[in-house]
Amino acid sequence: MLIGRICRLGAAGRSCFTLSYFSSSAVIMAKSKFEYVRSFETDDTCLKNCYIVVRLDGRNFHRFAEQHQFKKPNDDRALGLMSRSARSVMEELEDIIISYGQSDEFSFVFKRSSNWFKRRASKLMTHVASQFSSSYVFYWKEFFGEQPLLYPPSFDGRVVLYPTNRNLRDYLSWRQADCHINNLYNTVFWTLVQKGGLTTTQAEDRLKGTLASDKNEILFSEFNINYNNEPVLHRKGTALIWEKREETVSKRMKLPNEEEKEVPVTRSRRRVEAFHCDIIGEQFWEEHPDVLEDDAC
Amino acid sequence: MLIGRICRLGAAGRSCFTLSYFSSSAVIMAKSKFEYVRSFETDDTCLKNCYIVVRLDGRNFHRFAEQHQFKKPNDDRALGLMSRSARSVMEELEDIIISYGQSDEFSFVFKRSSNWFKRRASKLMTHVASQFSSSYVFYWKEFFGEQPLLYPPSFDGRVVLYPTNRNLRDYLSWRQADCHINNLYNTVFWTLVQKGGLTTTQAEDRLKGTLASDKNEILFSEFNINYNNEPVLHRKGTALIWEKREETVSKRMKLPNEEEKEVPVTRSRRRVEAFHCDIIGEQFWEEHPDVLEDDAC
Amino acid sequence: MLIGRICRLGAAGRSCFTLSYFSSSAVIMAKSKFEYVRSFETDDTCLKNCYIVVRLDGRNFHRFAEQHQFKKPNDDRALGLMSRSARSVMEELEDIIISYGQSDEFSFVFKRSSNWFKRRASKLMTHVASQFSSSYVFYWKEFFGEQPLLYPPSFDGRVVLYPTNRNLRDYLSWRQADCHINNLYNTVFWTLVQKGGLTTTQAEDRLKGTLASDKNEILFSEFNINYNNEPVLHRKGTALIWEKREETVSKRMKLPNEEEKEVPVTRSRRRVEAFHCDIIGEQFWEEHPDVLEDDAC
Amino acid sequence: MLIGRICRLGAAGRSCFTLSYFSSSAVIMAKSKFEYVRSFETDDTCLKNCYIVVRLDGRNFHRFAEQHQFKKPNDDRALGLMSRSARSVMEELEDIIISYGQSDEFSFVFKRSSNWFKRRASKLMTHVASQFSSSYVFYWKEFFGEQPLLYPPSFDGRVVLYPTNRNLRDYLSWRQADCHINNLYNTVFWTLVQKGGLTTTQAEDRLKGTLASDKNEILFSEFNINYNNEPVLHRKGTALIWEKREETVSKRMKLPNEEEKEVPVTRSRRRVEAFHCDIIGEQFWEEHPDVLEDDAC
């Protein structure tokens, strides 16, 4: 525990409690003298009617993954913890309509009409970063069990605005294409190392300059692996959206002229659902037409 | 654990893996098509040669304090955890020269010449918010022992720039004056409730319209408490700065014409030190002349 | 004419040409020392894929109108000069697709895909303000003939971004509704003064709290004026757009086996056209479908 | 003159006056529906306690100088007109403490405590650009006499903030060093062409890779020109500041027991004065200690 020094006496025994020379009233009057510093804050309101995207990226997660023995090329516990933390963000902050994550990054999309935090960029991104990070540590045990977390990890964030549905979908497509490219590379790389017996340097050399088709071919012809059969979680990442679910719960009720009894009651509840599928094409969006608002608004 | 749906089959059995219809090469080529979305990011570089202050504030900490039975008016465990988390931020991020905290807030000051994260406001504040939040959960046990943390807490943040030493010191004075005002109020309020037997409503009524001198008087004449003898941690909050410390460690060395032996070696190490004292007056700054850079630069 | 002082000798006859003590080379070397100040410029790039609107407003035009005896409630010379200056802006700056003006204000809309000045807000708005202002003085004589311009007028400007066609059209509708409201008020006000013999104070009192229908009624029943027959220039303001025009010009040509002779040649030329009509409803936009780009892009 | 089309009839004779279908009241009610577009304006307040510099640069002034036969390498009429326009800006806008110009650029410095236009960057820079540009056309005749201005010129602008006196002075030094470098080059270049009989291409080749000392040497040994004797207006540019002047004016007064008569009266008046001297060294600033405010504020 951090123990602060309460007082430091100078050579002449001066106390540093200058403030106690003044009466409390003096301090309170002084406060108004200092309050002008508030006017140095600048307004960073996000442009209205644009989607607000907050993207988080892990800081030094290469080292973090090493030190916590993450499995290569994908550690399902780590991916699960990322998604769990993202769900915690969605449940705590209003107006996030979709989030998408892969590897050590997660993007959160606020609806274009959102007025959460008066659309102040700094508040939105720090709140997302904070909730995600505290959740990551809080839920660690659910995914890593007795393996201890060695130190508190951190994420940095940014805000980007997208004016149209097309722009927003292209942003999400960009992240999913990135997931695909990295995962294909990592899958071949670690297969060459783990099953092919290459050193990491040899694997790197082997892949230098190869096209996607070459990588698929290496997997298939040398290791009998069809990349398209690899887990979708790894190939497509995770999209979280809100979905309405009908739930049937049992409730004790007393109907007129009857004994009190258990009655099945159906209610609709909104909850965060995870999808591991293509979000570049039309189908996902056609199946979930409520996610995006209309440009024409 | 969050279990994502791997696939949703439509009425006609269509798979949503539209992407797998394409070859991997197609996806990779597509990525460049989406990459234009990067150009929507805006530059939020902080003005050069200004102090950069990131302030974090607890979200819904009134409720959080209730639910975790924080002691009134000050919980030393909670204050200790705040300072511990702040120290973690200072040790992980470069260029923070001083931080100051009280209650559920903490301010971090980056030196005016800092080029950390290229001075990008979003990166600076999200990284601070993230490191602080993950540390808060990580170090919880050190301060609260077996009392469990019920849910992941969160903080929001902001960035403010100050062009001169005067402005920066006035900012810190403003926060410390705020600490004083709140702590004086809370001390009297909870003394009236805990020792005076008043209800919280009665205490509130009693304090309505009172000046600082009235509050001091209530404490002294009714409860024999001299406010100036209350713990400085509560009255002044916590300032963290870097200090050089001489350390003597023992090292095995072989000097010429001698046997190898243990030799005491002195080395200088920089570490974060906590102070609970007035930072409004001159003394603190005169005793730590290296904290602030010169305006004339 | 401003005559600068070339030199000021101090009491001791010191020259202020400190620089001439140094060799020219020293100055040139010094320049690189100062160049760091460039890094204080901040990036103010406008968000991509949004319409960029620059609106200019006359500074102290109430006084300017008094001093130059503008006719009340509308001076066609002054309105003509505003439009002429706006046309000059459209012809000099690329990518303005429509501009709309009324009274002493004019709005300029850059197309959403514009990359003029790399979308730097400061460059866009200062260039518009500068070109408009120099044109206003330059073309004064065309509209006011021998009546002299007494001093150089000025305009201030701002930039606003609109993400969708709906938002942009609502902006233009807002300005045209403003034109309507002001012009209806001014028309009744000056009719009461000029034809009704009221003082300006009496006219003001008379109109206090009246609705649009009341104002129409005053015009009609007391002065036999149907507001809808007032000049559209005054009621609707001026919209400027680019239009393709077929022009037939005569050109000397020599066709095979013929004498050289004058031949009529048709060519298409883009020019700025002015419209004084409703831009709130659909018709204007249906008749000029090329002005706005599609949201879906 | 621009003649707007009052109406365009479509094939079916539809009028475009859709608005006149509605009553005036409908339009007025509609206005509030559109007014939401105001909330798309963003706040661009300049950071407090920093100097605000607005710099204007001529657009395509190379062409403009050609077409108006500016003398090479310096046209005193053009430089005089620039300074006259800058003086007009200083007299119209509050809080500019110094401006500095050379060639086709001029920088205006607002005092660090200024609250003019609530420190809104867009308003400050557009107003400066507008006032300067209208003045340039307005005062053209004073400097160019009967030589006509062929078209309205334009300037673009930018805003830069400087937190300390050192930073601001380095900015001004940077501009003056730039003046020196360009003027030395241009002086040698045009001397080689005008007196040395070289073509512009030959002069360019001759100067390629030369140092300042080489250029001074060419001037001195080949043309007997001592660069330091060239006009200071050209070598140092123009700094404009406010100065208090004692003025003696004659006033008709009637003193007690005397006839009314002309009496000399002294009064102090603030006016813009021009200096053509070094502003890089200390002397200028020591002689005008009131121009800059203290950093310690």
CSV table of C-alpha atoms in Angstrom, one decimal, chain C residues 77-290:
chain,number,residue,atom,x,y,z
C,77,ARG,CA,-29.1,47.2,-56.0
C,78,ALA,CA,-27.8,45.8,-52.8
C,79,LEU,CA,-29.4,42.4,-53.4
C,80,GLY,CA,-28.0,42.3,-56.9
C,81,LEU,CA,-24.5,43.1,-55.6
C,82,MET,CA,-24.7,40.3,-53.1
C,83,SER,CA,-25.7,37.8,-55.8
C,84,ARG,CA,-23.0,39.2,-58.1
C,85,SER,CA,-20.4,38.6,-55.4
C,86,ALA,CA,-21.7,35.2,-54.7
C,87,ARG,CA,-21.4,34.3,-58.4
C,88,SER,CA,-17.8,35.5,-58.3
C,89,VAL,CA,-17.2,33.1,-55.4
C,90,MET,CA,-18.7,30.2,-57.3
C,91,GLU,CA,-16.7,30.9,-60.3
C,92,GLU,CA,-13.4,31.1,-58.4
C,93,LEU,CA,-13.8,28.2,-56.0
C,94,GLU,CA,-14.2,24.7,-57.1
C,95,ASP,CA,-17.0,22.4,-55.9
C,96,ILE,CA,-19.7,24.8,-54.8
C,97,ILE,CA,-22.9,23.2,-56.0
C,98,ILE,CA,-25.4,25.7,-54.7
C,99,SER,CA,-25.5,28.9,-52.9
C,100,TYR,CA,-28.4,30.7,-51.3
C,101,GLY,CA,-28.7,34.3,-50.2
C,102,GLN,CA,-31.1,36.8,-48.7
C,103,SER,CA,-30.7,40.1,-47.0
C,104,ASP,CA,-27.0,40.5,-46.0
C,105,GLU,CA,-26.2,36.8,-45.8
C,106,PHE,CA,-25.1,34.2,-48.3
C,107,SER,CA,-24.6,30.4,-47.8
C,108,PHE,CA,-22.3,28.4,-50.0
C,109,VAL,CA,-22.5,24.6,-50.2
C,110,PHE,CA,-19.5,22.5,-51.2
C,111,LYS,CA,-20.3,19.0,-52.6
C,112,ARG,CA,-19.9,16.2,-50.1
C,113,SER,CA,-17.1,14.5,-52.0
C,114,SER,CA,-15.2,17.8,-52.4
C,115,ASN,CA,-11.5,17.7,-51.7
C,116,TRP,CA,-10.9,21.4,-52.4
C,117,PHE,CA,-8.2,22.7,-50.1
C,118,LYS,CA,-8.1,19.2,-48.6
C,119,ARG,CA,-11.3,20.1,-46.9
C,120,ARG,CA,-9.5,22.3,-44.5
C,121,ALA,CA,-12.3,24.4,-42.8
C,122,SER,CA,-10.1,27.5,-42.2
C,123,LYS,CA,-9.0,27.7,-45.8
C,124,LEU,CA,-12.5,27.1,-47.2
C,125,MET,CA,-14.2,29.8,-45.1
C,126,THR,CA,-11.5,32.5,-45.4
C,127,HIS,CA,-11.2,32.0,-49.1
C,128,VAL,CA,-15.0,32.4,-49.5
C,129,ALA,CA,-15.1,35.4,-47.2
C,130,SER,CA,-12.2,37.0,-49.0
C,131,GLN,CA,-13.4,36.5,-52.5
C,132,PHE,CA,-16.9,37.7,-51.6
C,133,SER,CA,-15.6,40.8,-49.9
C,134,SER,CA,-13.2,41.9,-52.6
C,135,SER,CA,-15.9,41.3,-55.2
C,136,TYR,CA,-18.4,43.3,-53.2
C,137,VAL,CA,-16.2,46.4,-53.5
C,138,PHE,CA,-15.1,45.5,-57.0
C,139,TYR,CA,-18.6,45.3,-58.4
C,140,TRP,CA,-20.1,48.1,-56.3
C,141,LYS,CA,-20.2,50.5,-59.3
C,142,GLU,CA,-22.1,48.0,-61.5
C,143,PHE,CA,-25.0,48.3,-59.1
C,144,PHE,CA,-24.7,51.7,-57.4
C,145,GLY,CA,-23.2,53.7,-60.3
C,146,GLU,CA,-21.9,57.0,-59.2
C,147,GLN,CA,-23.0,56.6,-55.5
C,148,PRO,CA,-19.7,56.2,-53.7
C,149,LEU,CA,-18.9,53.3,-51.4
C,150,LEU,CA,-17.9,55.2,-48.2
C,151,TYR,CA,-15.7,52.5,-46.5
C,152,PRO,CA,-14.8,48.9,-47.0
C,153,PRO,CA,-17.6,46.6,-45.6
C,154,SER,CA,-16.9,43.2,-44.0
C,155,PHE,CA,-18.5,39.9,-43.5
C,156,ASP,CA,-17.9,37.1,-41.0
C,157,GLY,CA,-18.3,33.5,-41.8
C,158,ARG,CA,-18.7,30.0,-40.3
C,159,VAL,CA,-18.6,26.4,-41.5
C,160,VAL,CA,-21.3,23.8,-40.8
C,161,LEU,CA,-21.3,20.2,-41.9
C,162,TYR,CA,-24.4,18.3,-42.9
C,163,PRO,CA,-24.2,14.5,-43.2
C,164,THR,CA,-27.3,13.8,-45.3
C,165,ASN,CA,-29.3,15.4,-48.1
C,166,ARG,CA,-32.2,15.7,-45.7
C,167,ASN,CA,-30.1,17.7,-43.3
C,168,LEU,CA,-28.7,19.9,-46.1
C,169,ARG,CA,-32.2,20.6,-47.5
C,170,ASP,CA,-33.5,21.4,-44.1
C,171,TYR,CA,-30.6,23.9,-43.7
C,172,LEU,CA,-31.5,25.7,-46.9
C,173,SER,CA,-35.2,25.5,-46.0
C,174,TRP,CA,-34.4,27.1,-42.7
C,175,ARG,CA,-32.7,30.0,-44.4
C,176,GLN,CA,-35.6,30.5,-46.9
C,177,ALA,CA,-38.2,30.3,-44.1
C,178,ASP,CA,-36.1,33.0,-42.3
C,179,CYS,CA,-36.2,35.1,-45.5
C,180,HIS,CA,-39.9,34.7,-45.7
C,181,ILE,CA,-40.5,35.7,-42.1
C,182,ASN,CA,-38.3,38.7,-42.2
C,183,ASN,CA,-39.6,39.9,-45.5
C,184,LEU,CA,-43.2,39.6,-44.5
C,185,TYR,CA,-42.5,41.6,-41.3
C,186,ASN,CA,-40.4,44.2,-43.1
C,187,THR,CA,-42.9,44.6,-45.9
C,188,VAL,CA,-45.8,45.3,-43.5
C,189,PHE,CA,-43.6,47.5,-41.2
C,190,TRP,CA,-42.4,49.8,-44.0
C,191,THR,CA,-45.8,49.9,-45.7
C,192,LEU,CA,-47.2,51.1,-42.3
C,193,VAL,CA,-44.5,53.7,-42.2
C,194,GLN,CA,-44.2,54.8,-45.8
C,195,LYS,CA,-47.9,54.5,-46.9
C,196,GLY,CA,-49.7,54.4,-43.5
C,197,GLY,CA,-47.9,57.4,-42.1
C,198,LEU,CA,-46.9,55.7,-38.8
C,199,THR,CA,-43.7,56.4,-37.1
C,200,THR,CA,-41.3,53.5,-36.8
C,201,THR,CA,-42.2,53.1,-33.1
C,202,GLN,CA,-45.9,53.1,-33.9
C,203,ALA,CA,-45.4,50.5,-36.6
C,204,GLU,CA,-43.4,48.3,-34.2
C,205,ASP,CA,-46.1,48.5,-31.6
C,206,ARG,CA,-48.8,47.8,-34.2
C,207,LEU,CA,-47.0,44.5,-35.2
C,208,LYS,CA,-46.2,43.3,-31.7
C,209,GLY,CA,-47.7,39.9,-31.2
C,210,THR,CA,-49.2,39.7,-34.7
C,211,LEU,CA,-49.3,36.4,-36.6
C,212,ALA,CA,-48.5,35.9,-40.2
C,213,SER,CA,-52.2,35.9,-41.1
C,214,ASP,CA,-52.6,39.2,-39.3
C,215,LYS,CA,-49.8,40.7,-41.3
C,216,ASN,CA,-51.2,39.5,-44.6
C,217,GLU,CA,-54.5,40.9,-43.5
C,218,ILE,CA,-53.1,44.3,-42.7
C,219,LEU,CA,-51.4,44.5,-46.1
C,220,PHE,CA,-54.5,43.4,-47.9
C,221,SER,CA,-57.3,45.2,-46.1
C,222,GLU,CA,-55.6,48.4,-45.4
C,223,PHE,CA,-53.2,48.8,-48.4
C,224,ASN,CA,-54.8,46.5,-51.0
C,225,ILE,CA,-51.5,44.6,-51.2
C,226,ASN,CA,-51.5,40.8,-51.9
C,227,TYR,CA,-48.3,39.7,-50.3
C,228,ASN,CA,-48.0,36.8,-52.7
C,229,ASN,CA,-47.7,39.3,-55.5
C,230,GLU,CA,-44.7,40.9,-54.0
C,231,PRO,CA,-41.5,40.3,-56.0
C,232,VAL,CA,-40.2,36.7,-55.6
C,233,LEU,CA,-36.6,38.1,-55.3
C,234,HIS,CA,-37.8,39.6,-52.0
C,235,ARG,CA,-40.0,36.7,-50.9
C,236,LYS,CA,-37.7,33.8,-51.8
C,237,GLY,CA,-34.2,35.1,-51.9
C,238,THR,CA,-31.7,33.9,-54.5
C,239,ALA,CA,-30.4,30.4,-55.2
C,240,LEU,CA,-27.5,30.0,-57.5
C,241,ILE,CA,-26.7,26.7,-59.2
C,242,TRP,CA,-24.5,25.5,-62.1
C,243,GLU,CA,-26.4,24.8,-65.3
C,244,LYS,CA,-25.3,23.4,-68.6
C,245,ARG,CA,-26.3,25.6,-71.5
C,246,GLU,CA,-26.1,24.9,-75.2
C,247,GLU,CA,-24.6,27.8,-77.0
C,248,THR,CA,-24.5,28.3,-80.8
C,249,VAL,CA,-21.5,30.3,-81.9
C,250,SER,CA,-20.3,31.0,-85.3
C,251,LYS,CA,-16.9,29.7,-86.3
C,252,ARG,CA,-14.9,30.1,-89.5
C,253,MET,CA,-14.1,26.6,-90.8
C,254,LYS,CA,-12.8,25.1,-94.0
C,255,LEU,CA,-14.6,21.9,-94.9
C,256,PRO,CA,-13.2,19.5,-97.6
C,257,ASN,CA,-13.8,20.7,-101.1
C,258,GLU,CA,-15.4,23.9,-99.9
C,259,GLU,CA,-14.4,27.5,-99.4
C,260,GLU,CA,-13.7,28.6,-95.8
C,261,LYS,CA,-16.9,29.9,-94.3
C,262,GLU,CA,-18.8,30.8,-91.1
C,263,VAL,CA,-20.3,27.7,-89.6
C,264,PRO,CA,-22.7,27.5,-86.7
C,265,VAL,CA,-21.2,25.4,-83.9
C,266,THR,CA,-23.1,24.2,-80.8
C,267,ARG,CA,-21.2,23.8,-77.6
C,268,SER,CA,-22.2,23.1,-74.0
C,269,ARG,CA,-21.1,25.5,-71.4
C,270,ARG,CA,-21.6,25.3,-67.6
C,271,ARG,CA,-22.6,28.6,-66.0
C,272,VAL,CA,-24.1,29.9,-62.8
C,273,GLU,CA,-27.8,30.6,-63.0
C,274,ALA,CA,-30.0,32.4,-60.4
C,275,PHE,CA,-33.4,31.2,-59.3
C,276,HIS,CA,-35.9,33.1,-57.1
C,277,CYS,CA,-38.3,30.4,-56.2
C,278,ASP,CA,-39.2,28.0,-53.5
C,279,ILE,CA,-36.5,25.6,-52.5
C,280,ILE,CA,-38.3,24.1,-49.5
C,281,GLY,CA,-40.7,21.8,-51.5
C,282,GLU,CA,-39.7,19.0,-53.9
C,283,GLN,CA,-40.2,20.6,-57.2
C,284,PHE,CA,-37.0,22.6,-57.4
C,285,TRP,CA,-34.9,19.5,-56.5
C,286,GLU,CA,-36.8,17.3,-59.0
C,287,GLU,CA,-36.1,19.8,-61.7
C,288,HIS,CA,-32.4,20.0,-60.8
C,289,PRO,CA,-31.6,16.4,-59.9
C,290,ASP,CA,-27.8,16.9,-60.4
